[in-house]
């Protein structure tokens, strides 16, 4: 009997998410949850996915994470973090998840701030959840 590889587990996760009829990006979601449950980087997965053999606890953890995703829990809340403009932010259900569209807002604010001649610049970002905008 052959053992399941990380790449096999990833393929199974994609199928589970696709079969759930849930509108999500199954490739990204399955991969992010797998990397989190295995505690490995994307680079390691892509280079050695066929040579990594998850143990029983890791497989069970991954299956539990997939169940949460199928229940429509956002991936960022499941893993407790979200990348925004190259910085990783801690998130939980009490804060909004940083969205890619918000990067446009931040880039525009930086552009405006760079053009202004402020003698005493001050910017405040109060009560904005994860703090990703500031």
PDB file of N, CA and C in Angstrom, residues 10 15-16 20 46 64 72 90 103 108-109 125 128 130-131 134:
ATOM      1  N   UNK A  10      -3.423  17.420  -1.838  1.00  0.00           N
ATOM      2  CA  UNK A  10      -3.842  18.684  -2.452  1.00  0.00           C
ATOM      3  C   UNK A  10      -4.906  18.426  -3.518  1.00  0.00           C
ATOM      4  N   UNK A  15     -10.724  18.579  -5.172  1.00  0.00           N
ATOM      5  CA  UNK A  15     -11.931  17.849  -5.553  1.00  0.00           C
ATOM      6  C   UNK A  15     -13.041  18.032  -4.519  1.00  0.00           C
ATOM      7  N   UNK A  16     -12.678  17.936  -3.252  1.00  0.00           N
ATOM      8  CA  UNK A  16     -13.663  18.102  -2.179  1.00  0.00           C
ATOM      9  C   UNK A  16     -14.299  19.485  -2.247  1.00  0.00           C
ATOM     10  N   UNK A  20     -18.235  20.432  -3.404  1.00  0.00           N
ATOM     11  CA  UNK A  20     -19.099  21.044  -2.394  1.00  0.00           C
ATOM     12  C   UNK A  20     -20.065  22.041  -3.015  1.00  0.00           C
ATOM     13  N   UNK A  46       5.856  22.936  -4.026  1.00  0.00           N
ATOM     14  CA  UNK A  46       6.010  22.822  -5.475  1.00  0.00           C
ATOM     15  C   UNK A  46       7.246  22.007  -5.848  1.00  0.00           C
ATOM     16  N   UNK A  64     -10.197  18.624   8.427  1.00  0.00           N
ATOM     17  CA  UNK A  64     -10.979  19.518   9.287  1.00  0.00           C
ATOM     18  C   UNK A  64     -10.993  20.939   8.728  1.00  0.00           C
ATOM     19  N   UNK A  72     -18.157  27.605   4.607  1.00  0.00           N
ATOM     20  CA  UNK A  72     -18.071  29.004   4.184  1.00  0.00           C
ATOM     21  C   UNK A  72     -17.287  29.913   5.135  1.00  0.00           C
ATOM     22  N   UNK A  90      -2.547  39.627  11.071  1.00  0.00           N
ATOM     23  CA  UNK A  90      -3.310  38.685  11.880  1.00  0.00           C
ATOM     24  C   UNK A  90      -4.777  39.081  11.768  1.00  0.00           C
ATOM     25  N   UNK A 103      -5.987  47.596  -1.796  1.00  0.00           N
ATOM     26  CA  UNK A 103      -4.626  48.000  -2.170  1.00  0.00           C
ATOM     27  C   UNK A 103      -4.662  49.228  -3.076  1.00  0.00           C
ATOM     28  N   UNK A 108      -3.348  54.877  -3.847  1.00  0.00           N
ATOM     29  CA  UNK A 108      -3.796  56.243  -4.164  1.00  0.00           C
ATOM     30  C   UNK A 108      -3.475  57.184  -3.001  1.00  0.00           C
ATOM     31  N   UNK A 109      -3.705  56.741  -1.774  1.00  0.00           N
ATOM     32  CA  UNK A 109      -3.392  57.571  -0.605  1.00  0.00           C
ATOM     33  C   UNK A 109      -1.900  57.867  -0.539  1.00  0.00           C
ATOM     34  N   UNK A 125      -5.409  56.129  11.530  1.00  0.00           N
ATOM     35  CA  UNK A 125      -6.249  55.030  11.076  1.00  0.00           C
ATOM     36  C   UNK A 125      -6.788  54.374  12.338  1.00  0.00           C
ATOM     37  N   UNK A 128      -9.885  50.393  12.633  1.00  0.00           N
ATOM     38  CA  UNK A 128     -10.018  49.818  11.294  1.00  0.00           C
ATOM     39  C   UNK A 128      -9.607  48.353  11.252  1.00  0.00           C
ATOM     40  N   UNK A 130      -7.771  45.153  11.226  1.00  0.00           N
ATOM     41  CA  UNK A 130      -6.429  44.579  11.225  1.00  0.00           C
ATOM     42  C   UNK A 130      -5.340  45.643  11.123  1.00  0.00           C
ATOM     43  N   UNK A 131      -5.694  46.870  10.735  1.00  0.00           N
ATOM     44  CA  UNK A 131      -4.704  47.934  10.587  1.00  0.00           C
ATOM     45  C   UNK A 131      -3.955  47.893   9.273  1.00  0.00           C
ATOM     46  N   UNK A 134      -3.411  51.415   7.367  1.00  0.00           N
ATOM     47  CA  UNK A 134      -2.343  52.283   7.874  1.00  0.00           C
ATOM     48  C   UNK A 134      -0.996  51.634   7.696  1.00  0.00           C
TER      49      UNK A 134
END
